[in-house]
């Protein structure tokens, strides 16, 4: 099984660790900015799309070590209910979102933004409403994961 890894988010205002399962962000552990007396750390476990509302878990802990342990326990329960298709759904969503922003950054319109339902991808390919997703997943999605 792929191991969980942590990466510090240097852009977050509070100490925040992004937790990854391979290429998928599985959750976060962050220092709580709450009031005095509230737990020092909070964690979130799960990803969407690829799961249903309410399947993700959240919690708080007094220390980072406790938050990490609680997260890992929640992750084991969460991942045991996932199928390979759930991970693929998350990857397709990420690929499509990245492609959409790359189109806008390149000054290109999406097929849905043209009355003809046709457009040209930033890579030069002709696309339309029928072929758009297939083009994104076959040409612009990293399938090495």
mmCIF file of N, CA and C in Angstrom, residues 19-21 23-27 44-57 71 75 78-79 81-91 94:
data_model
loop_
_atom_site.group_PDB
_atom_site.id
_atom_site.type_symbol
_atom_site.label_atom_id
_atom_site.label_comp_id
_atom_site.label_asym_id
_atom_site.label_seq_id
_atom_site.Cartn_x
_atom_site.Cartn_y
_atom_site.Cartn_z
ATOM 1 N N UNK A 19 -1.436 16.202 3.828
ATOM 2 C CA UNK A 19 -1.161 14.776 3.867
ATOM 3 C C UNK A 19 -1.518 14.190 2.498
ATOM 4 N N UNK A 20 -0.576 13.431 1.925
ATOM 5 C CA UNK A 20 -0.777 12.851 0.594
ATOM 6 C C UNK A 20 -0.707 11.334 0.634
ATOM 7 N N UNK A 21 -1.520 10.729 -0.202
ATOM 8 C CA UNK A 21 -1.508 9.296 -0.473
ATOM 9 C C UNK A 21 -1.120 9.188 -1.943
ATOM 10 N N UNK A 23 -0.317 10.668 -5.167
ATOM 11 C CA UNK A 23 -0.583 11.976 -5.761
ATOM 12 C C UNK A 23 -1.853 12.627 -5.237
ATOM 13 N N UNK A 24 -2.574 11.965 -4.353
ATOM 14 C CA UNK A 24 -3.873 12.457 -3.884
ATOM 15 C C UNK A 24 -3.735 13.101 -2.517
ATOM 16 N N UNK A 25 -4.259 14.345 -2.394
ATOM 17 C CA UNK A 25 -4.254 14.972 -1.078
ATOM 18 C C UNK A 25 -5.338 14.299 -0.240
ATOM 19 N N UNK A 26 -4.883 13.591 0.797
ATOM 20 C CA UNK A 26 -5.766 12.795 1.642
ATOM 21 C C UNK A 26 -6.334 13.584 2.815
ATOM 22 N N UNK A 27 -5.749 14.757 3.113
ATOM 23 C CA UNK A 27 -6.238 15.560 4.227
ATOM 24 C C UNK A 27 -5.202 16.548 4.693
ATOM 25 N N UNK A 44 -8.231 16.958 9.175
ATOM 26 C CA UNK A 44 -9.289 16.618 8.230
ATOM 27 C C UNK A 44 -8.790 15.445 7.410
ATOM 28 N N UNK A 45 -9.609 14.413 7.256
ATOM 29 C CA UNK A 45 -9.221 13.206 6.534
ATOM 30 C C UNK A 45 -10.258 12.891 5.464
ATOM 31 N N UNK A 46 -9.808 12.733 4.227
ATOM 32 C CA UNK A 46 -10.681 12.343 3.129
ATOM 33 C C UNK A 46 -10.448 13.194 1.905
ATOM 34 N N UNK A 47 -11.097 12.826 0.811
ATOM 35 C CA UNK A 47 -11.009 13.608 -0.412
ATOM 36 C C UNK A 47 -12.327 13.534 -1.159
ATOM 37 N N UNK A 48 -12.553 14.535 -1.982
ATOM 38 C CA UNK A 48 -13.744 14.623 -2.808
ATOM 39 C C UNK A 48 -13.354 15.355 -4.085
ATOM 40 N N UNK A 49 -13.815 14.924 -5.241
ATOM 41 C CA UNK A 49 -14.689 13.788 -5.468
ATOM 42 C C UNK A 49 -13.953 12.477 -5.270
ATOM 43 N N UNK A 50 -14.727 11.421 -5.263
ATOM 44 C CA UNK A 50 -14.187 10.092 -5.009
ATOM 45 C C UNK A 50 -14.722 9.525 -3.708
ATOM 46 N N UNK A 51 -15.516 10.307 -3.015
ATOM 47 C CA UNK A 51 -16.197 9.841 -1.808
ATOM 48 C C UNK A 51 -17.523 10.582 -1.728
ATOM 49 N N UNK A 52 -18.322 10.193 -0.780
ATOM 50 C CA UNK A 52 -19.637 10.813 -0.616
ATOM 51 C C UNK A 52 -19.624 11.761 0.581
ATOM 52 N N UNK A 53 -20.508 12.774 0.570
ATOM 53 C CA UNK A 53 -20.587 13.663 1.729
ATOM 54 C C UNK A 53 -20.780 12.859 3.013
ATOM 55 N N UNK A 54 -20.081 13.245 4.035
ATOM 56 C CA UNK A 54 -20.174 12.581 5.325
ATOM 57 C C UNK A 54 -19.169 11.458 5.515
ATOM 58 N N UNK A 55 -18.462 11.066 4.459
ATOM 59 C CA UNK A 55 -17.462 10.012 4.604
ATOM 60 C C UNK A 55 -16.125 10.558 5.106
ATOM 61 N N UNK A 56 -15.913 11.848 4.978
ATOM 62 C CA UNK A 56 -14.680 12.443 5.486
ATOM 63 C C UNK A 56 -14.783 12.554 7.006
ATOM 64 N N UNK A 57 -13.613 12.621 7.660
ATOM 65 C CA UNK A 57 -13.577 12.735 9.120
ATOM 66 C C UNK A 57 -12.816 13.985 9.511
ATOM 67 N N UNK A 71 -5.503 11.076 12.724
ATOM 68 C CA UNK A 71 -5.640 11.137 11.275
ATOM 69 C C UNK A 71 -5.359 9.772 10.657
ATOM 70 N N UNK A 75 -7.789 7.622 8.440
ATOM 71 C CA UNK A 75 -7.418 7.292 7.067
ATOM 72 C C UNK A 75 -7.580 5.792 6.801
ATOM 73 N N UNK A 78 -11.182 5.245 6.225
ATOM 74 C CA UNK A 78 -11.625 5.888 4.982
ATOM 75 C C UNK A 78 -11.149 5.100 3.760
ATOM 76 N N UNK A 79 -9.856 4.780 3.718
ATOM 77 C CA UNK A 79 -9.284 4.125 2.540
ATOM 78 C C UNK A 79 -9.818 2.700 2.383
ATOM 79 N N UNK A 81 -12.751 1.816 2.499
ATOM 80 C CA UNK A 81 -14.035 1.909 1.784
ATOM 81 C C UNK A 81 -13.870 2.464 0.369
ATOM 82 N N UNK A 82 -12.647 2.670 -0.094
ATOM 83 C CA UNK A 82 -12.391 3.243 -1.424
ATOM 84 C C UNK A 82 -12.115 2.147 -2.434
ATOM 85 N N UNK A 83 -12.555 2.381 -3.651
ATOM 86 C CA UNK A 83 -12.242 1.498 -4.774
ATOM 87 C C UNK A 83 -11.233 2.215 -5.672
ATOM 88 N N UNK A 84 -10.574 1.497 -6.563
ATOM 89 C CA UNK A 84 -9.678 2.177 -7.512
ATOM 90 C C UNK A 84 -10.399 3.264 -8.304
ATOM 91 N N UNK A 85 -11.674 3.055 -8.596
ATOM 92 C CA UNK A 85 -12.455 4.068 -9.316
ATOM 93 C C UNK A 85 -12.590 5.372 -8.545
ATOM 94 N N UNK A 86 -12.645 5.307 -7.215
ATOM 95 C CA UNK A 86 -12.734 6.523 -6.404
ATOM 96 C C UNK A 86 -11.482 7.377 -6.580
ATOM 97 N N UNK A 87 -10.319 6.732 -6.609
ATOM 98 C CA UNK A 87 -9.060 7.459 -6.800
ATOM 99 C C UNK A 87 -8.993 8.032 -8.217
ATOM 100 N N UNK A 88 -9.467 7.241 -9.186
ATOM 101 C CA UNK A 88 -9.487 7.727 -10.570
ATOM 102 C C UNK A 88 -10.408 8.930 -10.724
ATOM 103 N N UNK A 89 -11.548 8.911 -10.042
ATOM 104 C CA UNK A 89 -12.484 10.037 -10.105
ATOM 105 C C UNK A 89 -11.810 11.315 -9.600
ATOM 106 N N UNK A 90 -11.070 11.221 -8.491
ATOM 107 C CA UNK A 90 -10.361 12.381 -7.963
ATOM 108 C C UNK A 90 -9.325 12.867 -8.970
ATOM 109 N N UNK A 91 -8.566 11.950 -9.571
ATOM 110 C CA UNK A 91 -7.523 12.326 -10.546
ATOM 111 C C UNK A 91 -8.127 12.981 -11.786
ATOM 112 N N UNK A 94 -9.088 16.522 -10.898
ATOM 113 C CA UNK A 94 -7.892 17.369 -10.814
ATOM 114 C C UNK A 94 -7.368 17.705 -12.214
#
